[in-house]
Amino acid sequence: MPIAIYAGSFDPITNGHISIIRSGLVAFEKIIVAVLINPGKTPLFSVDERFKMISDALSNEPRIEVDCFDGLLVDYARRRNVQVVLRGLRAVADFEHELKMANMNRHLYQEMETVFIMANDYFYVSSSLIKEAASLGGDVLGMVPKAVAQKLREKFFPQEPCQNKE
Ligand code: PNS
């Protein structure tokens, strides 16, 4: 199993994603982390910002490529000549949606297989919960890379006064 695509919104990347990617590298020689460009949604971070945060977080891993895609994942996979999609499973709640996606993708591209890796340490972490907590001033360090935590503060509290100021 040489190459897999790990696609997602990554708005933003979390330590949960990174944990799945690192586990995936045990099974795959290379993983393409593919950021979805979804014009129908308004993400917190632009594609460029998401791309950079992922690249920085995984910069020490030569077997990772970061890329972007729009349209169908199966079309992107065909273009890249990859037949495996890697997904993480956090909880039972993920299962139904993932089962549907995996089968839809297989329907659209018969040779496409989805491989699941069970989340362990970060099973409770999701980008949307991270954003909610961060938007309310919660400390999300430990659940996202340090640089991502910083970017979240900048997004939600751009006018934050200098802490040393009286
Ligand atoms: O991080 P996410 O939001 O769980 O990722 C979902 C993603 C990007 C993998 C999925 O929405 C996707 O593949 N989107 C591309 C459009 C597509 O192929 N849709 C049909 C899949 S069922």
JSON list of C-alpha atoms and ligand atoms in Angstrom, two decimals:
[
{"chain": "A", "resi": 1, "resn": "MET", "atom": "CA", "xyz": [0.00, 0.00, 0.00]},
{"chain": "A", "resi": 2, "resn": "PRO", "atom": "CA", "xyz": [2.28, 2.79, -1.12]},
{"chain": "A", "resi": 3, "resn": "ILE", "atom": "CA", "xyz": [0.24, 6.00, -1.14]},
{"chain": "A", "resi": 4, "resn": "ALA", "atom": "CA", "xyz": [-2.94, 7.22, 0.55]},
{"chain": "A", "resi": 5, "resn": "ILE", "atom": "CA", "xyz": [-4.86, 10.47, 0.42]},
{"chain": "A", "resi": 6, "resn": "TYR", "atom": "CA", "xyz": [-5.92, 12.00, 3.71]},
{"chain": "A", "resi": 7, "resn": "ALA", "atom": "CA", "xyz": [-8.49, 14.59, 2.66]},
{"chain": "A", "resi": 8, "resn": "GLY", "atom": "CA", "xyz": [-10.35, 17.05, 4.82]},
{"chain": "A", "resi": 9, "resn": "SER", "atom": "CA", "xyz": [-11.37, 20.58, 5.55]},
{"chain": "A", "resi": 10, "resn": "PHE", "atom": "CA", "xyz": [-8.62, 21.03, 8.17]},
{"chain": "A", "resi": 11, "resn": "ASP", "atom": "CA", "xyz": [-10.17, 24.25, 9.41]},
{"chain": "A", "resi": 12, "resn": "PRO", "atom": "CA", "xyz": [-7.82, 24.12, 11.28]},
{"chain": "A", "resi": 13, "resn": "ILE", "atom": "CA", "xyz": [-5.61, 21.02, 11.51]},
{"chain": "A", "resi": 14, "resn": "THR", "atom": "CA", "xyz": [-5.71, 19.49, 15.00]},
{"chain": "A", "resi": 15, "resn": "ASN", "atom": "CA", "xyz": [-3.48, 17.13, 16.93]},
{"chain": "A", "resi": 16, "resn": "GLY", "atom": "CA", "xyz": [-6.16, 14.52, 16.19]},
{"chain": "A", "resi": 17, "resn": "HIS", "atom": "CA", "xyz": [-5.48, 14.83, 12.45]},
{"chain": "A", "resi": 18, "resn": "ILE", "atom": "CA", "xyz": [-1.74, 14.73, 13.07]},
{"chain": "A", "resi": 19, "resn": "SER", "atom": "CA", "xyz": [-2.08, 11.62, 15.20]},
{"chain": "A", "resi": 20, "resn": "ILE", "atom": "CA", "xyz": [-4.03, 9.84, 12.41]},
{"chain": "A", "resi": 21, "resn": "ILE", "atom": "CA", "xyz": [-1.45, 10.93, 9.82]},
{"chain": "A", "resi": 22, "resn": "ARG", "atom": "CA", "xyz": [1.43, 9.64, 11.95]},
{"chain": "A", "resi": 23, "resn": "SER", "atom": "CA", "xyz": [-0.36, 6.31, 12.45]},
{"chain": "A", "resi": 24, "resn": "GLY", "atom": "CA", "xyz": [-1.06, 6.23, 8.71]},
{"chain": "A", "resi": 25, "resn": "LEU", "atom": "CA", "xyz": [2.64, 6.50, 7.98]},
{"chain": "A", "resi": 26, "resn": "VAL", "atom": "CA", "xyz": [3.10, 3.09, 9.59]},
{"chain": "A", "resi": 27, "resn": "ALA", "atom": "CA", "xyz": [0.91, 1.58, 6.88]},
{"chain": "A", "resi": 28, "resn": "PHE", "atom": "CA", "xyz": [1.66, 3.86, 3.92]},
{"chain": "A", "resi": 29, "resn": "GLU", "atom": "CA", "xyz": [4.88, 4.91, 2.32]},
{"chain": "A", "resi": 30, "resn": "LYS", "atom": "CA", "xyz": [3.52, 8.33, 1.54]},
{"chain": "A", "resi": 31, "resn": "ILE", "atom": "CA", "xyz": [0.40, 10.29, 2.52]},
{"chain": "A", "resi": 32, "resn": "ILE", "atom": "CA", "xyz": [-1.02, 13.18, 0.54]},
{"chain": "A", "resi": 33, "resn": "VAL", "atom": "CA", "xyz": [-2.81, 15.54, 2.89]},
{"chain": "A", "resi": 34, "resn": "ALA", "atom": "CA", "xyz": [-5.40, 17.15, 0.63]},
{"chain": "A", "resi": 35, "resn": "VAL", "atom": "CA", "xyz": [-7.18, 20.32, 1.74]},
{"chain": "A", "resi": 36, "resn": "LEU", "atom": "CA", "xyz": [-10.70, 20.70, 0.40]},
{"chain": "A", "resi": 37, "resn": "ILE", "atom": "CA", "xyz": [-11.38, 23.97, -1.41]},
{"chain": "A", "resi": 38, "resn": "ASN", "atom": "CA", "xyz": [-15.08, 24.33, -0.78]},
{"chain": "A", "resi": 39, "resn": "PRO", "atom": "CA", "xyz": [-16.50, 27.52, -2.26]},
{"chain": "A", "resi": 40, "resn": "GLY", "atom": "CA", "xyz": [-19.93, 26.69, -0.77]},
{"chain": "A", "resi": 41, "resn": "LYS", "atom": "CA", "xyz": [-18.65, 27.07, 2.79]},
{"chain": "A", "resi": 42, "resn": "THR", "atom": "CA", "xyz": [-17.00, 29.97, 4.54]},
{"chain": "A", "resi": 43, "resn": "PRO", "atom": "CA", "xyz": [-14.14, 28.50, 6.52]},
{"chain": "A", "resi": 44, "resn": "LEU", "atom": "CA", "xyz": [-12.43, 30.37, 9.33]},
{"chain": "A", "resi": 45, "resn": "PHE", "atom": "CA", "xyz": [-9.06, 29.98, 7.63]},
{"chain": "A", "resi": 46, "resn": "SER", "atom": "CA", "xyz": [-8.32, 30.49, 3.93]},
{"chain": "A", "resi": 47, "resn": "VAL", "atom": "CA", "xyz": [-6.99, 27.60, 1.89]},
{"chain": "A", "resi": 48, "resn": "ASP", "atom": "CA", "xyz": [-3.54, 29.21, 1.96]},
{"chain": "A", "resi": 49, "resn": "GLU", "atom": "CA", "xyz": [-3.63, 29.55, 5.74]},
{"chain": "A", "resi": 50, "resn": "ARG", "atom": "CA", "xyz": [-4.78, 25.96, 6.19]},
{"chain": "A", "resi": 51, "resn": "PHE", "atom": "CA", "xyz": [-2.15, 24.73, 3.74]},
{"chain": "A", "resi": 52, "resn": "LYS", "atom": "CA", "xyz": [0.61, 26.58, 5.60]},
{"chain": "A", "resi": 53, "resn": "MET", "atom": "CA", "xyz": [-0.50, 25.43, 9.05]},
{"chain": "A", "resi": 54, "resn": "ILE", "atom": "CA", "xyz": [-0.48, 21.79, 7.85]},
{"chain": "A", "resi": 55, "resn": "SER", "atom": "CA", "xyz": [2.88, 22.15, 6.08]},
{"chain": "A", "resi": 56, "resn": "ASP", "atom": "CA", "xyz": [4.45, 23.73, 9.17]},
{"chain": "A", "resi": 57, "resn": "ALA", "atom": "CA", "xyz": [3.01, 21.11, 11.52]},
{"chain": "A", "resi": 58, "resn": "LEU", "atom": "CA", "xyz": [4.33, 18.26, 9.37]},
{"chain": "A", "resi": 59, "resn": "SER", "atom": "CA", "xyz": [7.53, 19.88, 8.11]},
{"chain": "A", "resi": 60, "resn": "ASN", "atom": "CA", "xyz": [9.73, 17.23, 9.74]},
{"chain": "A", "resi": 61, "resn": "GLU", "atom": "CA", "xyz": [8.02, 14.42, 7.84]},
{"chain": "A", "resi": 62, "resn": "PRO", "atom": "CA", "xyz": [9.42, 13.87, 4.33]},
{"chain": "A", "resi": 63, "resn": "ARG", "atom": "CA", "xyz": [6.78, 11.26, 3.47]},
{"chain": "A", "resi": 64, "resn": "ILE", "atom": "CA", "xyz": [3.98, 13.81, 3.61]},
{"chain": "A", "resi": 65, "resn": "GLU", "atom": "CA", "xyz": [2.84, 15.96, 0.73]},
{"chain": "A", "resi": 66, "resn": "VAL", "atom": "CA", "xyz": [0.33, 18.75, 1.28]},
{"chain": "A", "resi": 67, "resn": "ASP", "atom": "CA", "xyz": [-1.99, 19.65, -1.58]},
{"chain": "A", "resi": 68, "resn": "CYS", "atom": "CA", "xyz": [-5.41, 21.21, -2.26]},
{"chain": "A", "resi": 69, "resn": "PHE", "atom": "CA", "xyz": [-8.32, 19.94, -4.29]},
{"chain": "A", "resi": 70, "resn": "ASP", "atom": "CA", "xyz": [-11.80, 20.95, -5.30]},
{"chain": "A", "resi": 71, "resn": "GLY", "atom": "CA", "xyz": [-14.67, 18.91, -6.70]},
{"chain": "A", "resi": 72, "resn": "LEU", "atom": "CA", "xyz": [-14.99, 15.22, -6.07]},
{"chain": "A", "resi": 73, "resn": "LEU", "atom": "CA", "xyz": [-12.39, 13.45, -3.99]},
{"chain": "A", "resi": 74, "resn": "VAL", "atom": "CA", "xyz": [-12.51, 10.47, -6.35]},
{"chain": "A", "resi": 75, "resn": "ASP", "atom": "CA", "xyz": [-11.64, 12.71, -9.31]},
{"chain": "A", "resi": 76, "resn": "TYR", "atom": "CA", "xyz": [-8.70, 14.11, -7.40]},
{"chain": "A", "resi": 77, "resn": "ALA", "atom": "CA", "xyz": [-7.62, 10.56, -6.47]},
{"chain": "A", "resi": 78, "resn": "ARG", "atom": "CA", "xyz": [-7.84, 9.48, -10.12]},
{"chain": "A", "resi": 79, "resn": "ARG", "atom": "CA", "xyz": [-5.73, 12.46, -11.19]},
{"chain": "A", "resi": 80, "resn": "ARG", "atom": "CA", "xyz": [-3.14, 11.59, -8.54]},
{"chain": "A", "resi": 81, "resn": "ASN", "atom": "CA", "xyz": [-3.33, 7.89, -9.43]},
{"chain": "A", "resi": 82, "resn": "VAL", "atom": "CA", "xyz": [-4.12, 6.95, -5.81]},
{"chain": "A", "resi": 83, "resn": "GLN", "atom": "CA", "xyz": [-6.68, 4.35, -4.81]},
{"chain": "A", "resi": 84, "resn": "VAL", "atom": "CA", "xyz": [-6.69, 4.61, -1.04]},
{"chain": "A", "resi": 85, "resn": "VAL", "atom": "CA", "xyz": [-8.37, 7.22, 1.11]},
{"chain": "A", "resi": 86, "resn": "LEU", "atom": "CA", "xyz": [-7.32, 7.35, 4.74]},
{"chain": "A", "resi": 87, "resn": "ARG", "atom": "CA", "xyz": [-9.88, 8.43, 7.35]},
{"chain": "A", "resi": 88, "resn": "GLY", "atom": "CA", "xyz": [-9.83, 8.61, 11.12]},
{"chain": "A", "resi": 89, "resn": "LEU", "atom": "CA", "xyz": [-12.66, 7.23, 13.24]},
{"chain": "A", "resi": 90, "resn": "ARG", "atom": "CA", "xyz": [-13.18, 8.98, 16.54]},
{"chain": "A", "resi": 91, "resn": "ALA", "atom": "CA", "xyz": [-16.38, 7.58, 17.93]},
{"chain": "A", "resi": 92, "resn": "VAL", "atom": "CA", "xyz": [-19.45, 5.54, 17.02]},
{"chain": "A", "resi": 93, "resn": "ALA", "atom": "CA", "xyz": [-21.06, 8.82, 15.95]},
{"chain": "A", "resi": 94, "resn": "ASP", "atom": "CA", "xyz": [-18.58, 9.08, 13.06]},
{"chain": "A", "resi": 95, "resn": "PHE", "atom": "CA", "xyz": [-19.34, 5.61, 11.79]},
{"chain": "A", "resi": 96, "resn": "GLU", "atom": "CA", "xyz": [-22.56, 6.10, 9.84]},
{"chain": "A", "resi": 97, "resn": "HIS", "atom": "CA", "xyz": [-21.33, 9.16, 7.96]},
{"chain": "A", "resi": 98, "resn": "GLU", "atom": "CA", "xyz": [-17.99, 7.53, 7.19]},
{"chain": "A", "resi": 99, "resn": "LEU", "atom": "CA", "xyz": [-19.68, 4.33, 5.98]},
{"chain": "A", "resi": 100, "resn": "LYS", "atom": "CA", "xyz": [-21.85, 6.35, 3.60]},
{"chain": "A", "resi": 101, "resn": "MET", "atom": "CA", "xyz": [-18.91, 8.37, 2.31]},
{"chain": "A", "resi": 102, "resn": "ALA", "atom": "CA", "xyz": [-16.73, 5.31, 1.79]},
{"chain": "A", "resi": 103, "resn": "ASN", "atom": "CA", "xyz": [-19.48, 3.56, -0.17]},
{"chain": "A", "resi": 104, "resn": "MET", "atom": "CA", "xyz": [-20.36, 6.65, -2.20]},
{"chain": "A", "resi": 105, "resn": "ASN", "atom": "CA", "xyz": [-16.70, 7.02, -3.12]},
{"chain": "A", "resi": 106, "resn": "ARG", "atom": "CA", "xyz": [-16.50, 3.36, -4.08]},
{"chain": "A", "resi": 107, "resn": "HIS", "atom": "CA", "xyz": [-19.65, 3.76, -6.18]},
{"chain": "A", "resi": 108, "resn": "LEU", "atom": "CA", "xyz": [-18.07, 6.72, -7.99]},
{"chain": "A", "resi": 109, "resn": "TYR", "atom": "CA", "xyz": [-14.70, 5.01, -8.39]},
{"chain": "A", "resi": 110, "resn": "GLN", "atom": "CA", "xyz": [-14.80, 1.24, -8.09]},
{"chain": "A", "resi": 111, "resn": "GLU", "atom": "CA", "xyz": [-11.14, 0.78, -7.31]},
{"chain": "A", "resi": 112, "resn": "MET", "atom": "CA", "xyz": [-11.25, 3.25, -4.44]},
{"chain": "A", "resi": 113, "resn": "GLU", "atom": "CA", "xyz": [-10.78, 1.83, -0.94]},
{"chain": "A", "resi": 114, "resn": "THR", "atom": "CA", "xyz": [-11.17, 3.70, 2.32]},
{"chain": "A", "resi": 115, "resn": "VAL", "atom": "CA", "xyz": [-8.91, 2.67, 5.17]},
{"chain": "A", "resi": 116, "resn": "PHE", "atom": "CA", "xyz": [-9.86, 3.69, 8.70]},
{"chain": "A", "resi": 117, "resn": "ILE", "atom": "CA", "xyz": [-7.59, 4.30, 11.63]},
{"chain": "A", "resi": 118, "resn": "MET", "atom": "CA", "xyz": [-9.03, 4.50, 15.11]},
{"chain": "A", "resi": 119, "resn": "ALA", "atom": "CA", "xyz": [-8.35, 7.72, 16.93]},
{"chain": "A", "resi": 120, "resn": "ASN", "atom": "CA", "xyz": [-6.99, 7.17, 20.40]},
{"chain": "A", "resi": 121, "resn": "ASP", "atom": "CA", "xyz": [-5.53, 10.03, 22.36]},
{"chain": "A", "resi": 122, "resn": "TYR", "atom": "CA", "xyz": [-7.45, 12.82, 20.62]},
{"chain": "A", "resi": 123, "resn": "PHE", "atom": "CA", "xyz": [-10.79, 11.09, 20.09]},
{"chain": "A", "resi": 124, "resn": "TYR", "atom": "CA", "xyz": [-12.69, 14.07, 21.56]},
{"chain": "A", "resi": 125, "resn": "VAL", "atom": "CA", "xyz": [-11.02, 16.70, 19.39]},
{"chain": "A", "resi": 126, "resn": "SER", "atom": "CA", "xyz": [-12.66, 18.19, 16.30]},
{"chain": "A", "resi": 127, "resn": "SER", "atom": "CA", "xyz": [-11.93, 21.36, 14.35]},
{"chain": "A", "resi": 128, "resn": "SER", "atom": "CA", "xyz": [-15.40, 22.73, 15.08]},
{"chain": "A", "resi": 129, "resn": "LEU", "atom": "CA", "xyz": [-15.14, 22.17, 18.85]},
{"chain": "A", "resi": 130, "resn": "ILE", "atom": "CA", "xyz": [-11.68, 23.70, 18.81]},
{"chain": "A", "resi": 131, "resn": "LYS", "atom": "CA", "xyz": [-13.05, 26.78, 17.04]},
{"chain": "A", "resi": 132, "resn": "GLU", "atom": "CA", "xyz": [-15.94, 27.06, 19.47]},
{"chain": "A", "resi": 133, "resn": "ALA", "atom": "CA", "xyz": [-13.69, 26.82, 22.51]},
{"chain": "A", "resi": 134, "resn": "ALA", "atom": "CA", "xyz": [-11.10, 29.19, 21.05]},
{"chain": "A", "resi": 135, "resn": "SER", "atom": "CA", "xyz": [-13.73, 31.74, 20.03]},
{"chain": "A", "resi": 136, "resn": "LEU", "atom": "CA", "xyz": [-14.85, 31.90, 23.68]},
{"chain": "A", "resi": 137, "resn": "GLY", "atom": "CA", "xyz": [-11.32, 32.35, 24.96]},
{"chain": "A", "resi": 138, "resn": "GLY", "atom": "CA", "xyz": [-10.65, 28.70, 25.84]},
{"chain": "A", "resi": 139, "resn": "ASP", "atom": "CA", "xyz": [-7.08, 27.47, 25.89]},
{"chain": "A", "resi": 140, "resn": "VAL", "atom": "CA", "xyz": [-6.78, 24.89, 23.12]},
{"chain": "A", "resi": 141, "resn": "LEU", "atom": "CA", "xyz": [-3.04, 24.34, 23.42]},
{"chain": "A", "resi": 142, "resn": "GLY", "atom": "CA", "xyz": [-2.33, 20.63, 23.53]},
{"chain": "A", "resi": 143, "resn": "MET", "atom": "CA", "xyz": [-5.19, 19.92, 21.14]},
{"chain": "A", "resi": 144, "resn": "VAL", "atom": "CA", "xyz": [-3.68, 21.78, 18.19]},
{"chain": "A", "resi": 145, "resn": "PRO", "atom": "CA", "xyz": [-0.08, 22.63, 17.24]},
{"chain": "A", "resi": 146, "resn": "LYS", "atom": "CA", "xyz": [1.27, 25.72, 19.03]},
{"chain": "A", "resi": 147, "resn": "ALA", "atom": "CA", "xyz": [1.26, 27.81, 15.84]},
{"chain": "A", "resi": 148, "resn": "VAL", "atom": "CA", "xyz": [-2.39, 26.91, 15.20]},
{"chain": "A", "resi": 149, "resn": "ALA", "atom": "CA", "xyz": [-3.37, 27.95, 18.74]},
{"chain": "A", "resi": 150, "resn": "GLN", "atom": "CA", "xyz": [-1.65, 31.27, 18.08]},
{"chain": "A", "resi": 151, "resn": "LYS", "atom": "CA", "xyz": [-3.46, 31.72, 14.74]},
{"chain": "A", "resi": 152, "resn": "LEU", "atom": "CA", "xyz": [-6.79, 31.00, 16.43]},
{"chain": "A", "resi": 153, "resn": "ARG", "atom": "CA", "xyz": [-6.15, 33.71, 19.03]},
{"chain": "A", "resi": 154, "resn": "GLU", "atom": "CA", "xyz": [-5.24, 36.15, 16.26]},
{"chain": "A", "resi": 155, "resn": "LYS", "atom": "CA", "xyz": [-8.48, 35.34, 14.40]},
{"chain": "A", "resi": 156, "resn": "PHE", "atom": "CA", "xyz": [-10.79, 35.58, 17.38]},
{"chain": "A", "resi": 157, "resn": "PHE", "atom": "CA", "xyz": [-9.02, 38.26, 19.40]},
{"chain": "A", "resi": 158, "resn": "PRO", "atom": "CA", "xyz": [-7.25, 40.46, 16.83]},
{"chain": "A", "resi": 159, "resn": "GLN", "atom": "CA", "xyz": [-7.33, 43.54, 19.06]},
{"chain": "A", "resi": 160, "resn": "GLU", "atom": "CA", "xyz": [-6.02, 41.74, 22.12]},
{"chain": "A", "resi": 161, "resn": "PRO", "atom": "CA", "xyz": [-4.07, 44.25, 24.19]},
{"chain": "A", "resi": 162, "resn": "CYS", "atom": "CA", "xyz": [-0.48, 43.54, 25.07]},
{"chain": "A", "resi": 163, "resn": "GLN", "atom": "CA", "xyz": [-0.51, 41.58, 28.34]},
{"chain": "A", "resi": 164, "resn": "ASN", "atom": "CA", "xyz": [2.36, 43.58, 29.82]},
{"chain": "A", "resi": 165, "resn": "LYS", "atom": "CA", "xyz": [0.48, 46.83, 29.34]},
{"chain": "A", "resi": 166, "resn": "GLU", "atom": "CA", "xyz": [-1.22, 48.33, 32.39]},
{"chain": "B", "resi": 1, "resn": "PNS", "atom": "O1", "xyz": [-12.64, 17.11, 7.29]},
{"chain": "B", "resi": 1, "resn": "PNS", "atom": "P1", "xyz": [-13.94, 16.62, 6.72]},
{"chain": "B", "resi": 1, "resn": "PNS", "atom": "O2", "xyz": [-14.90, 17.78, 6.60]},
{"chain": "B", "resi": 1, "resn": "PNS", "atom": "O3", "xyz": [-14.49, 15.48, 7.50]},
{"chain": "B", "resi": 1, "resn": "PNS", "atom": "O4", "xyz": [-13.63, 16.08, 5.24]},
{"chain": "B", "resi": 1, "resn": "PNS", "atom": "C1", "xyz": [-14.65, 15.64, 4.39]},
{"chain": "B", "resi": 1, "resn": "PNS", "atom": "C2", "xyz": [-14.14, 15.43, 2.96]},
{"chain": "B", "resi": 1, "resn": "PNS", "atom": "C3", "xyz": [-13.35, 16.61, 2.48]},
{"chain": "B", "resi": 1, "resn": "PNS", "atom": "C4", "xyz": [-13.25, 14.21, 2.94]},
{"chain": "B", "resi": 1, "resn": "PNS", "atom": "C5", "xyz": [-15.39, 15.20, 2.09]},
{"chain": "B", "resi": 1, "resn": "PNS", "atom": "O5", "xyz": [-16.31, 16.20, 2.33]},
{"chain": "B", "resi": 1, "resn": "PNS", "atom": "C6", "xyz": [-15.06, 15.16, 0.61]},
{"chain": "B", "resi": 1, "resn": "PNS", "atom": "O6", "xyz": [-14.47, 14.22, 0.14]},
{"chain": "B", "resi": 1, "resn": "PNS", "atom": "N1", "xyz": [-15.43, 16.24, -0.11]},
{"chain": "B", "resi": 1, "resn": "PNS", "atom": "C7", "xyz": [-15.20, 16.37, -1.53]},
{"chain": "B", "resi": 1, "resn": "PNS", "atom": "C8", "xyz": [-16.48, 16.23, -2.34]},
{"chain": "B", "resi": 1, "resn": "PNS", "atom": "C9", "xyz": [-16.82, 14.77, -2.55]},
{"chain": "B", "resi": 1, "resn": "PNS", "atom": "O7", "xyz": [-16.07, 14.00, -3.08]},
{"chain": "B", "resi": 1, "resn": "PNS", "atom": "N2", "xyz": [-18.03, 14.38, -2.09]},
{"chain": "B", "resi": 1, "resn": "PNS", "atom": "C10", "xyz": [-18.51, 13.02, -2.17]},
{"chain": "B", "resi": 1, "resn": "PNS", "atom": "C11", "xyz": [-17.95, 12.19, -1.06]},
{"chain": "B", "resi": 1, "resn": "PNS", "atom": "S1", "xyz": [-19.16, 11.24, -0.34]}
]
